[in-house]
Structures are given as structure tokens and as C-alpha cells.
Amino acid sequence: VRLIAVAVPVPGLGPLTYTVPDGLTDPPVGARVLVPLGKRVVTGVVTEIGGPASEIGKDLPTSDVRASISAPKPLIDILDGDAFLPAPVVQLASWVADYYACGLGEAIAAAMPPRAWIESERHARITDAGEAWLLRERRARRDVLQRLSGGRVVSVAALAKSVTGVHAVLASLQKDGLVDLTQPLKGAADASRAVRVATLTAQGTDDLPEARLGARQQQAIELLRAAPDGITLADFARNDIPAESLERLAKLGLVRIERRRVERDPFGASYVAQTFRPADEPAGETGPKACAAYVLTSEQQAAFETLAARAANRAYHAALLHGVTGSGKTEIYLRLARAVREAGRSVLLMVPEIALTPAVAAIFRAAFGARVAIQHSGLSEGERYDQWQRIRRGDVDVVVGTRSAVFTPLADLGLIVVDEEHDGSYKQEESPRYHGRDVAVVRARAAGALVVLGSATPSLESYANAKAGRYELIVLKRRVLDRAMADVQIVDMRQEYATEGPDVILSRALRASLAARLERGEQAMVLLNRRGFATVVFCRECGETLECPNCSVSLTVHKAAHRARCHYCNHSVLLPKQCGKCRGPFLEQLGFGTERIEHDLRALFPQARVARVDRDTMRRRGAIDALLATFAAGDLDVLVGTQMIAKGHDFPRVTLVGVISADVGLGLADFRAAERTFQLLTQVAGRSGRGERPGEAIVQTLYPNHYSIRHACRQDYEAFYDDELRFRQGMRYPPSVALINVVVKARARAAAMDDAGAIADAMRNPGGPWKVLGPAPAPLGRLKGEHRAQIFIKGTQRNAMRKALLTVLDGRPELKRRTIVDVDPMSVL
DNA sequence: AGCACGCCGACT
DNA sequence: GTCGGCGTGCTC
């Protein structure tokens, strides 16, 4: 018997073994197969192939009892003759499943394009006997038969929503021959989009029986004469020529209508490319075309030459490119990409969030044209599917994408660039909880490629790796055109409160600077990393605060919506007029967010054109692009926003950046709080003064002496790294140790603590080369109605820690499904 | 995940 | 007495 290992879409489950039935040839690794799984038929991906002599069956049940009930089943069908996922991507996904302790199917799913999974859907239909017998039945059996009466085919899933326990009822009805159950597959193996295109036939070109044609039809012929490639019926419809006109012409033999496969082009409607200059390119140049003429600084040139030499070796090499904001990293990426492409290998450029950093994507698109594909979550399913297919076919040799693009099916990768490698969005906060940057390094190693991690504020992990010699460190100390860094002024808000009163939000210094900018017609950005109008609603009579019923946080006031909303589960209530507890009418709002800043700025500067960018105002797709384009064009004076405005774009007219509460986040019980604050402040200060005029930044804080704020204001990365590393070593946090965070969810607080405690105990006894901390209630002790407790496992041997943890969890299957395992967590909230 | 089994509280 | 809630187990 020939056996294969298959990854199936089941959380936490390893590969399953199936047999290949006689008459089918072995599918290759990476091919999709349809396999039976319990009562269902699902799509799986072949991860290993082997004959009876191979090791492949070693995970099969060994005990006689188990073997008798679950011998390998034969697969049902093979969907792809060739590998759907390239074998190296299957290997990479296997590594992810292992390292991040998730199911193989989850890791494989992360590498798959949308619409690639086909599953069976269970359908039920009443039989003639069922119709005849209906009235003699009672209760649930009658209810189900009644719903099926009339002969329509109904999906069991839909039925299950309105009838509980429908599965058992259907099974018994089927046994009695009253219903038929079928399992048709839903979805198609190929999710391409086809359009109908009309072209002229030879007859239509030459002899026209003009007299017999209507005006619309004649117009259609005219249009087609000018378009030898044809015109889609949708385009005709837009010009008021209905499809029927073309169909009639086709009947006359004048026009041919064919179905053509088309690509959904994510660049189609993008105006980003024309609007923005790349963040790292100097003002004065006008877009990607200028690249050829652009002369590298000596620093850039040296960095480029070093990296190009590494790429030419065609062997794994990792480099950390530490360049201050505005030092021209993008230009180096671009030239490296060009060199690697010319050497015949392909290039992957990873960016944190394309919606926020369109410039880098745009410059690559401009430089490499149709050989570039783009992959990110902002695309529609269809667009993503088509882009993925282009890459898989080899029509593309440069891919620009977000973290999931690390699994892109490019062949023969020669270069992976991870831009802004420190960015938290590279870490996926749901299973598989992988870090795109770290997976990129693993992929580069397997592919024999150069991987370049770029940042102005490298993560502690990457910088430590560079210092340890695992990555080559390349530094760009100077900005292009020798432009000065922004002048940063710290405002101590404790002093401001002492002289201006406790309600002050915008300091005197910031107000004065804003007024000066408005007078001079320059632009300003104001950053506060917190949404909403007020952070707390508080009763002055009884002290009660308005809290989320599902989560352990207070509700944030959103004034425009007249609601108070939870930022974790989105629960919201109308703003109350009186206290829910004592009925007192004296409700006070404390704290502030971006909505309040916008409100205050409008009041303070009524003539200024102010706009706000945060998740509340930018819900629509493309809204942020449009607003940032307006700002770039100079049609706004002040942009208020959360960290969404801190990244990517380059606005040369901005000469002032104000940071309202630089210490938001420092209060959080998260070991990365200082690092995140340093990164945000450095990035935002880098936003100011990117044009001809020098920039200024004003940073308001309650902790002017905190090292993350002090070093960010001086843009002194080295000093920050030293202080932060000392803190991490003292507290035994990454990168000085490996960390695994285990969160257990339960309905009751005590149950969560007990269950987490059981895991902690099992990890301590007999223990190993690691330390276990906890259990403790998670910082967000209650989230979406569930209580959460967590433990930390710290040590230097990540593999041993993970293996021991999985052994513990496998012994408690009922606990495992309520447990989140986060290896190398970004955030421990 | 999805499906089934099995065991306790509220209805005919 | 049955119905149906969800806690637990399993998927080659």
C-alpha cells in the first residue's frame, strides 16, 4: 500500500496518513487532495510521500484496539497533478507548525491563497416515502421533515442553525429511508475569474450587412474595429450597449464572444503611485523615474556594494541594515533587487502594512512593472488569488507583501528584504502565531538567499543577533542630502499642570508652535496613540466608572457617535445621562483621545483645516489613502492621529510634529513597552522636516526622564539599546532568554487560574532547564466574556520548553482547546 | 474546526 | 419521562 502524509484543516493536529488507492498515481508533495475526515470530506495538502517501506506510517496508532478502528483510509481524489504549494513552502510551513506549536494544517493554511480549500457540504432532501410518512411522525422528526417538505435540497449547516440536534434526527430519518443525505463539494478547484470578450470575426471586418443592423449594433462594430484585442461585454454595458446586442451580432456571425481568464489587478485603480514619493527618497526628486539619476551617498554606496557582494555569493547570509530615518534604505533595496533579478533569481520585499506604507510598494511597481506582484490583506479575495497564481506560474519575479507574503510561492529566491523589521505587525496574533521576520530568515537559509532586515529602530532581538555575529550589521548614520534631524523639545507635563491647571491637554509650547505653523502656511502632525474622546466615564457621587461587561477595561467615550465603546470587544452603549449605580446625574469624563484633540484644535484654531486619522475615521477601504493624498497636496493644515500617521509617508511640508502623551503605553504591564515607545517617538520625530525647511518635534510627557523618551528625543539608538538590554537581562526577558506565553481561558476566574496552575505545576515537576512564572490573571483578565490566566516559561532552550509544554497539553485534551500557546510573544496582554 | 456522545436541569 | 444545554473526545 502506498501511504502519504496529509495536512488537514484542523487546529492543533499533525499530519494524517492516508493510502493512495490503486489506479491513482502518487500525488507530489504540495498537491491538494480530497480526504475523508470523520464524517466530512476536506481538502488537505500532501506533506510527505512514501511507499509501504517508508517511515511515513510511524505516527499511526499502534495499540491493537486503536488500530482496528482507525486504519489509514484511502484518499478520495487528487486535485492537482503538480504541486499546488511548492515543496520549499511546504517545508517552511512544517517548520512554522513545529516552532510555533500549532497544527500543521493551520501553518499550511497560512501559505495558501484564498479559495484554495474545497470542502464538502452536507445536503438533505426528503424522499417520497418521507413526504408520505410526514404526518405520522412526531416532534423533531416531523419538524425536520416539514422543513424539507416540497422536495428542495437544504444544507444541513443551515438546518442546524434553526434546529438543534438536527444531525442525529437526520441520521435516523436516513436510516428509515425518509431523507436522502448527500455530500457535494462546494467551491471550485480553480477560482479564476473569466469575462466575456467580444472581437470582430473576419466576416464582421469585411462585409457588413449594414442595413440590417440597429444603431447600437453599428456603434458596437465601430468600437470593435478600433480594438483588435476585443472589448469586454461589461465595458459595452457601461457605454449603454447591452450584452444582448453583442449576442445578436454573434448570432449573425459578425462577432465572436469568448470567455477569457482575467486578472483582478490591485494596481488598477491606485493613485498612490502618482501621489507619493517613497519615504526614504529625498524631496526634489520626482518619483521612481528619478532613481537612475539619483546618486548614492558614500554610505549608501558602501552598504549597497557590501550587500550586492553577499547576494552574488548565492548562499544564505543575513544582514541588519540600521539606517536612521531618511537615510535612503529604500534606494538600497531597489538596487539590490535589480541586481538579484539580473542574476536570474527572485526577490521578496516584506513591508509592515501596505495601506500605511504604499510608497515602497509603488516604487517597486514603477521600477519592475508587470514583473511585480503585491500580496496583502487589503486586497479582495479574488485579487489575492490571481496575484498568487501569477507568482506560482512564474510570471512574476518580485513580490511586495505583508507578513503572509513570507510564504509566497516564488521559485529560486535570491533576496528577502524585511523593511521596518521591528514592526509589531509582522507578528500574527492568531494561530499560527508566527513572526514574519523570523520566518523570512528561516526561508532565506533554506533557499540560500540574502536576507536584509532594515530599520531605523531595530528590535532588541535583531540588534542582539547582529552583535552576536549572527547578522552582519550595516549602519547608515546620515540622512541623504545631509538633512538635519528634527529638533526635539520635551515638555514636562507635570510642570505644565502646575502652572496651567490639571485640564491642559495641549501645552503652551505646542500651542505656540502650531500657531506659528498656521501663520507660515506650513503643516503639522499631532500624534496621540489612543482613540476616542474620553477614556473613562466616572460618577462624582458614588465613584462608579463605566466598564465593559465582557472585558476588564473601562469604556471609551466616542462623542460624535454618542456612545461609550469597548476597544477590545466592540461592545457599546449609548452615553448615559445618569450613573447606572446611584442614579446620580453628575457624570464626569476623564482622560482624552484623538477625537478630543481634534475637537480642541478646531476650537483653538477655527480657521485651520484639521483632519483626524485613526481606526474610527478610516474604516472604509482606501479612505486613508485619499485623506493622506489631500494632506500631501497641502489641502489640510493639521493632521491628528494615532500611530497610523507615524509610518511610511513623507510629507515635505510638515515642519512640526507634536506628540501628546508620549508615555501612553509605558504604563502597560508589557516588557516591550519601553521599546515600543522609543520606536514610535523616533519614527514620528523622523516625520518632521523631510523637505527643505528644518523640522521640529514637541514631545509632551509625564516622565521626561524615562530612558526611552530621553534617548528617542536625541535619536540615540545605541544608548537606548544598552539601557533596554540591561532591563531585559535583569528581568530575564527576551532577547536574554526565550519566552513562551501560555494563556488559559475559562468561564470562571478561579477555573482559569486552576487550569493555568495545573499546567505550571506539570512544567515544574519534574521541570527542566527553564523557569515557570505564574499562574497570574492576564493583564486583560477578562476578554470577550472569558476569564484568562497566564503563565510564562523562560529559558534558553526553546525547543525543550516547547516540547515539554506540548507533552503536558497532550495529556489534557480538554484543556488544550482553551489554551493559547504563544512562542516568542510580541505582546503579553 | 466540526461532529458525535453523554450526562444533568427544565419542559410536555 | 424527553429535550437540549455544553463539556469532552476524536479526526488517519
GROMACS .gro file of C-alpha atoms (C1' of nucleotides) in nm, chain A residues 17-18 36-38 71-73 139 164 747 817, chain C:
model
   24
   17THR     CA    1  -0.180   0.921   0.699
   18TYR     CA    2  -0.389   0.813   0.403
   36PRO     CA    3  -1.231   1.176   0.434
   37LEU     CA    4  -1.211   1.324   0.783
   38GLY     CA    5  -1.462   1.195   1.031
   71ALA     CA    6  -0.655   0.202   0.981
   72PRO     CA    7  -0.549   0.453   0.716
   73LYS     CA    8  -0.834   0.547   0.486
  139ARG     CA    9  -4.170   1.604   1.740
  164THR     CA   10  -3.079   2.183   1.749
  747ARG     CA   11  -1.575   3.085   3.213
  817ARG     CA   12  -0.864   2.366   2.333
  842DG     C1'   13  -4.049   1.067   3.118
  843DT     C1'   14  -3.796   1.363   2.685
  844DC     C1'   15  -3.537   1.777   2.505
  845DG     C1'   16  -3.136   2.008   2.456
  846DG     C1'   17  -2.768   2.252   2.700
  847DC     C1'   18  -2.232   2.220   2.675
  848DG     C1'   19  -1.821   1.955   2.850
  849DT     C1'   20  -1.520   1.601   2.641
  850DG     C1'   21  -1.311   1.328   2.285
  851DC     C1'   22  -1.173   1.231   1.815
  852DT     C1'   23  -1.049   1.302   1.340
  853DC     C1'   24  -0.555   0.878   0.964
   0.00000   0.00000   0.00000
